[in-house]
Short mmCIF file of C-alpha atoms and ligand atoms in Angstrom, two decimals:
data_model
loop_
_atom_site.label_atom_id
_atom_site.label_comp_id
_atom_site.label_asym_id
_atom_site.label_seq_id
_atom_site.Cartn_x
_atom_site.Cartn_y
_atom_site.Cartn_z
CA MET A 145 -60.58 24.64 -20.96
CA LEU A 146 -57.82 22.10 -21.54
CA ARG A 147 -54.54 23.27 -19.87
CA VAL A 148 -51.49 22.37 -21.95
CA ALA A 149 -47.84 22.51 -20.70
CA VAL A 150 -45.26 22.41 -23.48
CA LEU A 151 -41.78 20.97 -23.24
CA ALA A 152 -39.11 22.24 -25.61
CA SER A 153 -35.35 22.01 -25.89
CA GLY A 154 -34.69 24.31 -28.82
CA ARG A 155 -36.22 26.58 -31.52
CA GLY A 156 -39.73 26.27 -30.43
CA SER A 157 -41.58 26.64 -33.69
CA ASN A 158 -44.16 24.08 -32.78
CA PHE A 159 -44.61 25.68 -29.40
CA SER A 160 -45.19 29.06 -31.19
CA ALA A 161 -47.78 27.39 -33.55
CA LEU A 162 -49.61 25.93 -30.56
CA LEU A 163 -49.63 29.18 -28.76
CA GLU A 164 -50.95 31.10 -31.69
CA ASP A 165 -53.70 28.52 -32.43
CA SER A 166 -54.68 28.44 -28.71
CA ARG A 167 -55.69 32.01 -28.89
CA ALA A 168 -58.51 31.33 -31.46
CA ALA A 169 -61.87 31.68 -29.86
CA ASP A 170 -62.77 27.98 -30.84
CA ALA A 171 -59.47 26.32 -29.78
CA GLY A 172 -60.71 24.88 -26.55
CA TYR A 173 -57.30 24.83 -24.91
CA THR A 174 -54.80 27.19 -23.39
CA VAL A 175 -51.04 26.88 -23.23
CA VAL A 176 -50.18 27.41 -19.50
CA GLY A 177 -46.38 27.10 -19.59
CA LEU A 178 -43.12 26.21 -21.27
CA TYR A 179 -40.46 24.08 -19.66
CA SER A 180 -36.96 23.28 -20.92
CA ASP A 181 -33.81 21.45 -20.03
CA GLN A 182 -31.71 23.97 -22.17
CA PRO A 183 -31.09 27.38 -20.66
CA SER A 184 -30.43 28.86 -24.15
CA ALA A 185 -33.56 27.51 -25.88
CA PRO A 186 -35.24 30.17 -27.91
CA ALA A 187 -38.53 28.55 -26.96
CA LEU A 188 -37.90 29.83 -23.25
CA GLU A 189 -37.28 33.41 -24.50
CA LEU A 190 -40.51 33.35 -26.44
CA ALA A 191 -42.51 32.08 -23.28
CA ARG A 192 -40.95 34.91 -21.35
CA GLU A 193 -41.95 37.49 -23.80
CA GLN A 194 -45.49 36.16 -23.88
CA GLY A 195 -45.65 36.24 -20.09
CA LEU A 196 -46.17 32.52 -19.69
CA ASP A 197 -45.07 30.41 -16.79
CA GLN A 198 -41.73 28.97 -17.83
CA ALA A 199 -38.72 27.27 -16.19
CA CYS A 200 -35.51 25.68 -17.27
CA ILE A 201 -34.25 22.84 -15.13
CA ALA A 202 -30.74 21.96 -16.32
CA ARG A 203 -29.34 18.37 -16.11
CA ARG A 204 -26.43 19.49 -13.88
CA GLY A 205 -26.80 18.75 -10.19
CA HIS A 206 -28.99 15.72 -10.73
CA ALA A 207 -27.50 12.29 -10.00
CA SER A 208 -29.57 10.38 -12.41
CA ARG A 209 -32.16 10.52 -15.21
CA GLU A 210 -34.78 9.56 -12.63
CA ALA A 211 -33.72 12.39 -10.26
CA PHE A 212 -33.72 14.98 -13.10
CA ASP A 213 -37.18 13.85 -14.21
CA ALA A 214 -38.56 13.97 -10.73
CA ALA A 215 -37.49 17.55 -10.39
CA PHE A 216 -38.50 18.59 -13.83
CA PHE A 217 -41.99 17.09 -13.75
CA ALA A 218 -42.65 18.32 -10.20
CA ARG A 219 -42.07 21.81 -11.67
CA VAL A 220 -44.30 21.12 -14.74
CA MET A 221 -47.15 19.73 -12.57
CA ARG A 222 -47.22 22.92 -10.43
CA ILE A 223 -49.15 24.55 -13.20
CA GLN A 224 -51.76 21.70 -13.15
CA PRO A 225 -51.79 20.82 -16.83
CA HIS A 226 -54.31 18.24 -18.27
CA LEU A 227 -51.96 17.47 -21.13
CA ILE A 228 -48.09 17.72 -21.58
CA VAL A 229 -46.75 18.27 -25.21
CA CYS A 230 -43.29 17.47 -26.14
CA ALA A 231 -42.45 19.81 -29.02
CA GLY A 232 -38.80 19.22 -29.76
CA TYR A 233 -37.94 18.09 -26.16
CA MET A 234 -34.71 16.30 -26.88
CA ARG A 235 -34.61 14.11 -23.70
CA ILE A 236 -35.54 10.50 -23.11
CA ILE A 237 -38.02 10.57 -20.34
CA SER A 238 -37.55 7.78 -17.75
CA ALA A 239 -40.24 4.99 -17.37
CA THR A 240 -40.51 5.92 -13.71
CA ALA A 241 -41.44 9.50 -14.45
CA LEU A 242 -43.92 8.50 -17.13
CA ALA A 243 -45.59 5.95 -14.73
CA ASN A 244 -45.96 8.61 -12.00
CA LEU A 245 -47.63 11.19 -14.31
CA ASP A 246 -51.39 11.16 -14.37
CA VAL A 247 -51.82 13.32 -17.52
CA PRO A 248 -51.37 12.22 -21.09
CA MET A 249 -48.27 13.21 -22.93
CA PHE A 250 -47.99 13.85 -26.67
CA ASN A 251 -44.85 14.02 -28.79
CA ILE A 252 -44.48 15.35 -32.32
CA HIS A 253 -41.89 13.50 -34.47
CA PRO A 254 -40.81 14.30 -37.92
CA SER A 255 -41.49 10.93 -39.69
CA LEU A 256 -44.34 8.63 -40.48
CA LEU A 257 -43.89 6.45 -37.47
CA PRO A 258 -43.21 3.56 -36.97
CA LEU A 259 -40.64 4.56 -39.65
CA TYR A 260 -37.53 6.36 -38.48
CA PRO A 261 -37.73 6.90 -34.64
CA GLY A 262 -34.83 8.90 -33.36
CA LEU A 263 -32.77 11.49 -35.25
CA ASP A 264 -32.01 12.38 -38.88
CA THR A 265 -35.39 11.32 -40.05
CA HIS A 266 -35.44 13.36 -43.24
CA ALA A 267 -32.02 12.13 -44.46
CA ARG A 268 -33.09 8.57 -43.66
CA ALA A 269 -36.37 8.85 -45.59
CA LEU A 270 -34.36 10.24 -48.52
CA ALA A 271 -31.74 7.53 -48.36
CA ALA A 272 -34.44 4.85 -48.33
CA GLY A 273 -35.91 6.25 -51.48
CA ASP A 274 -39.28 6.88 -49.84
CA ARG A 275 -41.94 8.58 -52.03
CA GLU A 276 -43.69 9.88 -48.95
CA HIS A 277 -42.53 11.31 -45.64
CA GLY A 278 -44.23 13.33 -42.92
CA ALA A 279 -44.85 13.91 -39.18
CA SER A 280 -46.61 12.00 -36.41
CA VAL A 281 -48.15 12.86 -33.08
CA HIS A 282 -47.92 10.00 -30.73
CA LEU A 283 -48.43 9.22 -27.06
CA VAL A 284 -45.22 9.08 -25.13
CA THR A 285 -44.27 5.82 -23.66
CA PRO A 286 -40.98 4.45 -22.33
CA GLU A 287 -40.09 3.27 -25.79
CA LEU A 288 -38.47 6.09 -27.83
CA ASP A 289 -40.93 7.52 -30.40
CA GLY A 290 -42.83 4.24 -29.94
CA GLY A 291 -46.14 5.06 -28.32
CA PRO A 292 -49.49 4.83 -30.02
CA VAL A 293 -49.73 7.09 -33.03
CA ILE A 294 -52.75 9.50 -32.96
CA ALA A 295 -52.38 11.28 -36.19
CA GLN A 296 -50.03 11.91 -39.13
CA ALA A 297 -49.48 14.42 -41.87
CA ARG A 298 -48.03 13.30 -45.15
CA VAL A 299 -45.60 15.08 -47.45
CA ALA A 300 -44.64 13.96 -50.98
CA VAL A 301 -40.87 13.57 -51.57
CA GLN A 302 -39.63 15.41 -54.70
CA HIS A 303 -37.16 13.92 -57.06
CA ASP A 304 -34.59 16.58 -56.34
CA ASP A 305 -35.27 16.79 -52.53
CA ASN A 306 -32.63 17.32 -49.95
CA PRO A 307 -32.97 16.95 -46.08
CA ALA A 308 -33.24 20.61 -45.41
CA ALA A 309 -35.91 21.29 -48.09
CA LEU A 310 -37.91 18.19 -47.04
CA ALA A 311 -37.59 19.18 -43.28
CA ALA A 312 -38.98 22.59 -44.10
CA ARG A 313 -42.05 21.16 -45.95
CA VAL A 314 -42.70 18.62 -43.04
CA LEU A 315 -42.32 21.43 -40.48
CA ILE A 316 -45.17 23.33 -42.20
CA GLN A 317 -47.25 20.28 -41.62
CA GLU A 318 -46.10 19.82 -38.04
CA HIS A 319 -47.42 23.32 -37.20
CA ARG A 320 -50.92 22.22 -38.46
CA LEU A 321 -50.88 18.64 -37.13
CA LEU A 322 -50.01 19.39 -33.53
CA PRO A 323 -52.66 22.02 -32.88
CA ALA A 324 -55.26 19.80 -34.70
CA CYS A 325 -54.43 16.94 -32.23
CA VAL A 326 -54.66 19.11 -29.20
CA ARG A 327 -57.98 20.55 -30.39
CA LEU A 328 -59.30 17.08 -30.75
CA LEU A 329 -58.45 16.19 -27.17
CA ALA A 330 -59.82 19.44 -26.02
CA SER A 331 -63.12 18.75 -27.79
CA GLY A 332 -63.56 15.53 -25.88
CA ARG A 333 -63.71 13.45 -29.18
CA LEU A 334 -60.30 12.05 -28.48
CA GLN A 335 -59.76 10.47 -25.10
CA ILE A 336 -56.76 8.72 -23.56
CA ASP A 337 -57.16 5.80 -21.31
CA ARG A 338 -54.02 4.14 -20.03
CA GLN A 339 -52.00 4.82 -23.23
CA GLN A 340 -54.92 3.80 -25.48
CA PRO A 341 -56.32 6.61 -27.69
CA TRP A 342 -60.12 6.41 -28.13
CA LEU A 343 -61.97 8.47 -30.82
CA ASP A 344 -65.67 8.98 -30.45
CA GLY A 345 -66.01 6.24 -27.99
CA ALA A 346 -64.17 3.52 -29.80
CA PRO A 347 -60.49 2.44 -29.62
CA LEU A 348 -58.58 4.36 -32.41
CA ALA A 349 -57.73 1.61 -34.95
CA ALA A 350 -55.31 3.55 -37.11
CA PRO A 351 -53.70 6.99 -37.06
CA LEU A 352 -55.85 9.82 -38.22
CA GLN A 353 -54.57 11.71 -41.30
CA LEU A 354 -54.48 15.36 -41.77
CA HIS A 355 -55.99 16.52 -45.03
CA ASP A 356 -56.38 20.18 -45.83
CA GLY A 357 -55.95 20.98 -42.14
CA VAL A 358 -58.63 18.57 -41.07
CA LEU A 359 -58.05 15.24 -39.23
CA GLN A 360 -59.90 12.34 -40.87
C1 GRF B 585 -39.57 19.24 -34.88
O1 GRF B 585 -39.26 18.76 -36.17
C2 GRF B 585 -40.24 18.10 -34.11
O2 GRF B 585 -40.91 17.24 -34.86
C3 GRF B 585 -39.07 17.39 -33.54
O3 GRF B 585 -38.08 18.42 -33.17
C4 GRF B 585 -38.31 19.55 -34.01
C5 GRF B 585 -38.52 20.75 -33.04
O4 GRF B 585 -38.70 21.89 -33.80
N1 GRF B 585 -39.41 16.53 -32.36
P1 GRF B 585 -39.24 23.19 -33.00
O5 GRF B 585 -38.32 23.39 -31.85
O6 GRF B 585 -40.73 23.02 -32.68
O7 GRF B 585 -39.06 24.29 -34.04
#
C-alpha cells in the first residue's frame, strides 16, 4: 500500500477528494497524514475529524526558509510516506529540502503547464483568450510549478466565462486528476527516478491526459 502524506495551506478540497478516493477497495494507496503551514487551514480540521496524523508548523520561529523546511519535512517524514502530495500548499519549497527528500513529490496546479505558473491562473487564461484551460499534476522541483508534468485535465473555456466559474469547472477536474495520478503511482505503472517519470518502463514523453476519468 502506497503511503501518501498531503500538504495543504487552505480549503483542502483536493485533500478531501484524495482521502475519499483512497478508501475505495482498489485505490492501492492510503492517506497517512496532512501537514500545513497555516494554523487556520480547513484541511487541518478535516484531518482532525478523520483521525489522521496531522500537524501545523508555522513559519514563526524559523530563521530562514531552509530552517522552516527542515523542521516541516522532518515532521512529515515521521509518518514514513512513499509520496508527498502538495494540494494547495502555498509555500515555495527550498532546493535544499527537495534535495534531502528521498520520496517523490507531486503538486497539483490549476493550469495547463507550462502555461501560467504561479497565481491567478484562471484570470490569466481568460485574459489571453485561451479556448482551453485546465489542471496539471507535476513533480516538484526547485523551479516554481516547473517540474516534469505527469498528467493534465482539460476544460473548454466558454464565451461568457469568468475566473470564478472557470475555476469551479477546473476544480472538478482537479478532484479526478489528482487521485488518478496517485493511483497510477500506486499501481507501479508510473515510476519516478530522479525527477524523471517513467510509464510502463519507458520515459514519459508527454503528459498523460484525463479523459472520462481515465488517464491516457
Ligand atoms: C487548487 O486549485 C490547486 O490546484 C491549487 O490550489 C488550490 C487548492 O484548493 N494548487 P484546495 O485547497 O485543494 O481546495
